[in-house]
PDB file of C-alpha atoms in Angstrom:
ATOM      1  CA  UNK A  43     -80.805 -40.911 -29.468  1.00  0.00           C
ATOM      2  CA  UNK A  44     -78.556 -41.987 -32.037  1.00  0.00           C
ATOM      3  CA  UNK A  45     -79.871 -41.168 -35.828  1.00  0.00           C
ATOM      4  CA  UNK A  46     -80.346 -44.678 -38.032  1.00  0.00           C
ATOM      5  CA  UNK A  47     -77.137 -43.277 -40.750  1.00  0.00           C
ATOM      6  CA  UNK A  48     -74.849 -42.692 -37.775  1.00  0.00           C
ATOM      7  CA  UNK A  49     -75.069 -46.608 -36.809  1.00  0.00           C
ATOM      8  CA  UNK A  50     -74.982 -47.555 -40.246  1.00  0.00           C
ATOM      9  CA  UNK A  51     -72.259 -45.932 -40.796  1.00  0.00           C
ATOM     10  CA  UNK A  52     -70.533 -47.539 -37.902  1.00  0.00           C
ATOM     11  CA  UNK A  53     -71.869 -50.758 -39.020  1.00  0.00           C
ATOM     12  CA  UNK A  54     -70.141 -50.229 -42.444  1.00  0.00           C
ATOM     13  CA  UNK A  55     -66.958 -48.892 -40.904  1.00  0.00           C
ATOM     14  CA  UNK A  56     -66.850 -45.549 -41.522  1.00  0.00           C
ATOM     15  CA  UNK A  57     -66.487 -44.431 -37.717  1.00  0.00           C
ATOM     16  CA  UNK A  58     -63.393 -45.545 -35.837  1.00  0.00           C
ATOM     17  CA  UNK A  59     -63.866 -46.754 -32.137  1.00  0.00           C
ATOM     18  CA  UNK A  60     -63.636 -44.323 -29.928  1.00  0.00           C
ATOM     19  CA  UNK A  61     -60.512 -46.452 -28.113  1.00  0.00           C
ATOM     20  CA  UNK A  62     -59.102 -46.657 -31.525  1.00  0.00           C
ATOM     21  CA  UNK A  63     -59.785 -42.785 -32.004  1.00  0.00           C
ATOM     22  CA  UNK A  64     -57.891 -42.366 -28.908  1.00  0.00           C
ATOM     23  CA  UNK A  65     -54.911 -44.673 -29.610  1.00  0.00           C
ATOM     24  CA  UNK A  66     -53.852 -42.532 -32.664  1.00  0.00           C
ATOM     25  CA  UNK A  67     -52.953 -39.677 -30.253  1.00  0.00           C
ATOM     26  CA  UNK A  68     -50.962 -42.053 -27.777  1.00  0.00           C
ATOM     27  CA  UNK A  69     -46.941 -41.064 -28.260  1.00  0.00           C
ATOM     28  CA  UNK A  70     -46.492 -44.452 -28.021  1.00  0.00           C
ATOM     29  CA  UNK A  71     -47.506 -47.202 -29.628  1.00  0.00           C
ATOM     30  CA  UNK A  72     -48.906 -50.225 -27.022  1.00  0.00           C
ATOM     31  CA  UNK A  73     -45.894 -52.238 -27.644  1.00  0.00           C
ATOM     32  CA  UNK A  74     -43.826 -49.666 -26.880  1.00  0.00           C
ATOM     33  CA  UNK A  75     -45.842 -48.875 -23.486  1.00  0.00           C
ATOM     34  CA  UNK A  76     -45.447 -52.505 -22.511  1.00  0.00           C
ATOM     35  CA  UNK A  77     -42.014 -52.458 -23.220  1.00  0.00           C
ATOM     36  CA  UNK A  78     -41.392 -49.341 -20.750  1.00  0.00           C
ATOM     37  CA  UNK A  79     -43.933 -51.211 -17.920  1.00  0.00           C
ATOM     38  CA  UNK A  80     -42.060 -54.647 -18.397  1.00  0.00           C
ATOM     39  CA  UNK A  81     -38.149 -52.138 -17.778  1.00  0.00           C
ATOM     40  CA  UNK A  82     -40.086 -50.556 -14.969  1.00  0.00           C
ATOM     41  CA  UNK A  83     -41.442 -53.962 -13.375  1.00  0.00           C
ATOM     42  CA  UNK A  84     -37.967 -55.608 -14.026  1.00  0.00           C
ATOM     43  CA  UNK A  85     -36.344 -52.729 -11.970  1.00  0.00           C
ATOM     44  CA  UNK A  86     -38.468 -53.021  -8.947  1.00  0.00           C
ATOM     45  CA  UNK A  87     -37.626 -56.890  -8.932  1.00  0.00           C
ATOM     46  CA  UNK A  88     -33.904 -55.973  -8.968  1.00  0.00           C
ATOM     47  CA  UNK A  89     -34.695 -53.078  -6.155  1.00  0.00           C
ATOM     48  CA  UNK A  90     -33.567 -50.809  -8.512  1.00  0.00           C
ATOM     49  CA  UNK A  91     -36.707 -48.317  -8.476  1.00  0.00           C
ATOM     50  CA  UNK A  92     -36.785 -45.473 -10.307  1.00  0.00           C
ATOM     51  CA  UNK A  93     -38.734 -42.395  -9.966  1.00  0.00           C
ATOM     52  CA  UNK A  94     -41.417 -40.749 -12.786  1.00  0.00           C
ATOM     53  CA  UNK A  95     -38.388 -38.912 -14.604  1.00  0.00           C
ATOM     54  CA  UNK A  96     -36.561 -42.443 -14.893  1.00  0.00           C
ATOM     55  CA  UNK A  97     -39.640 -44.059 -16.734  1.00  0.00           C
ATOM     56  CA  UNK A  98     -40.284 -40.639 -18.945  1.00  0.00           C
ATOM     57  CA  UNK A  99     -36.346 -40.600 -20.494  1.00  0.00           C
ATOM     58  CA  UNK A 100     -36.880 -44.529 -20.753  1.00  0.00           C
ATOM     59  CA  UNK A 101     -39.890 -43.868 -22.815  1.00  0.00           C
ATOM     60  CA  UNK A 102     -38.805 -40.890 -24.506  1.00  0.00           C
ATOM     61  CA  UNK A 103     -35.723 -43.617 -25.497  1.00  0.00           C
ATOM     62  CA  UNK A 104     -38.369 -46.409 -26.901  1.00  0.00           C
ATOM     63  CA  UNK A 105     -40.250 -44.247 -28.613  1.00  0.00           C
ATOM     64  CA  UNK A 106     -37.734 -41.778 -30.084  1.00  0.00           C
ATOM     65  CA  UNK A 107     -39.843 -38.616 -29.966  1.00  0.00           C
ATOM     66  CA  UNK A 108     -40.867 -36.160 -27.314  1.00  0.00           C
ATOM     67  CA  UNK A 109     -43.119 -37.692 -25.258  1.00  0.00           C
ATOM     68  CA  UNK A 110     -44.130 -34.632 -23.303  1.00  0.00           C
ATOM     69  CA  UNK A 111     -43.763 -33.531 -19.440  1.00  0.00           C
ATOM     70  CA  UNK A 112     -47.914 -35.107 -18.860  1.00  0.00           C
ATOM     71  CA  UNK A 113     -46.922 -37.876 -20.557  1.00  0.00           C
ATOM     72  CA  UNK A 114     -46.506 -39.914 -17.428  1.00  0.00           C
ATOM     73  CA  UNK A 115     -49.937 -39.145 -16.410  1.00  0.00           C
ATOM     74  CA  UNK A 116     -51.699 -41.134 -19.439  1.00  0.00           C
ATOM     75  CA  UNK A 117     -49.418 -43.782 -18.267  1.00  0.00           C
ATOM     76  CA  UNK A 118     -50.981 -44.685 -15.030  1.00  0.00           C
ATOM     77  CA  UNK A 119     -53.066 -46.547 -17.346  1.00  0.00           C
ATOM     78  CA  UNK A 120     -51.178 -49.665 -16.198  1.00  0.00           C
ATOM     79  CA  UNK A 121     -52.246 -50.303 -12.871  1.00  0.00           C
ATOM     80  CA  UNK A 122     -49.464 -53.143 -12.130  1.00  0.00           C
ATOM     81  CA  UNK A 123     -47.210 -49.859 -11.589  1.00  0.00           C
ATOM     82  CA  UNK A 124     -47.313 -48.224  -8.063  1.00  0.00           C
ATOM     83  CA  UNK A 125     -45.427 -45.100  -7.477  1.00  0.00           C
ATOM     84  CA  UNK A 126     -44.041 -45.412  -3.526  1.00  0.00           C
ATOM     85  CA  UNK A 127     -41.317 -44.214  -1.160  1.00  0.00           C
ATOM     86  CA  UNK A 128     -38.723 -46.550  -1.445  1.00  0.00           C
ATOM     87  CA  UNK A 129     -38.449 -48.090   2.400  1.00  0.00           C
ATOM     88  CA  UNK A 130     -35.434 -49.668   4.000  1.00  0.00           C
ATOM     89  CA  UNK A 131     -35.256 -53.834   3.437  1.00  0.00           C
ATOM     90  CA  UNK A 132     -33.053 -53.928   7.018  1.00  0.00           C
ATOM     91  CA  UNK A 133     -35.042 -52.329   9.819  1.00  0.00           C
ATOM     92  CA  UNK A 134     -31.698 -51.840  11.753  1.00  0.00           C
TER      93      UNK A 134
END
């Protein structure tokens, strides 16, 4: 159960969201993440793919900080990105 102050409090404001909560410890803002999806996705349409470490240095890049070697993990949040073996277009 949930005492009667702690959802007043979050009635009044004085609780954050728990997405907002976990937002502030994203390395990058969501701008910036759709920025590095929209790169990725406009690479695969030129058949340029790219691998994890292509995305992290492009991010790193955006963002201008470290993002950190598990930062591509939190990223899988965008589920329009696959990761795959890159196949041959002619089957010759």
């Amino acid at each position: 159960q949930v005492g009667k102050s702690t959802l007043g409090d979050q009635i009044k404001g004085k609780h954050k969201p728990i997405w907002d909560f976990h937002q502030s410890r994203h390395a990058l803002t969501p701008e910036q993440e759709q920025v590095v999806a929209d790169w990725a996705t406009l690479r695969a349409y030129l058949a340029m793919p790219m691998d994890t470490h292509d995305i992290w240095a492009h991010a790193q890049d955006v963002s201008n900080i470290d993002v950190g070697p598990k930062w591509f993990r939190g990223f899988s949040r965008h589920p329009e990105l696959v990761m795959k073996r890159p196949v041959k277009l002619d089957p010759k």
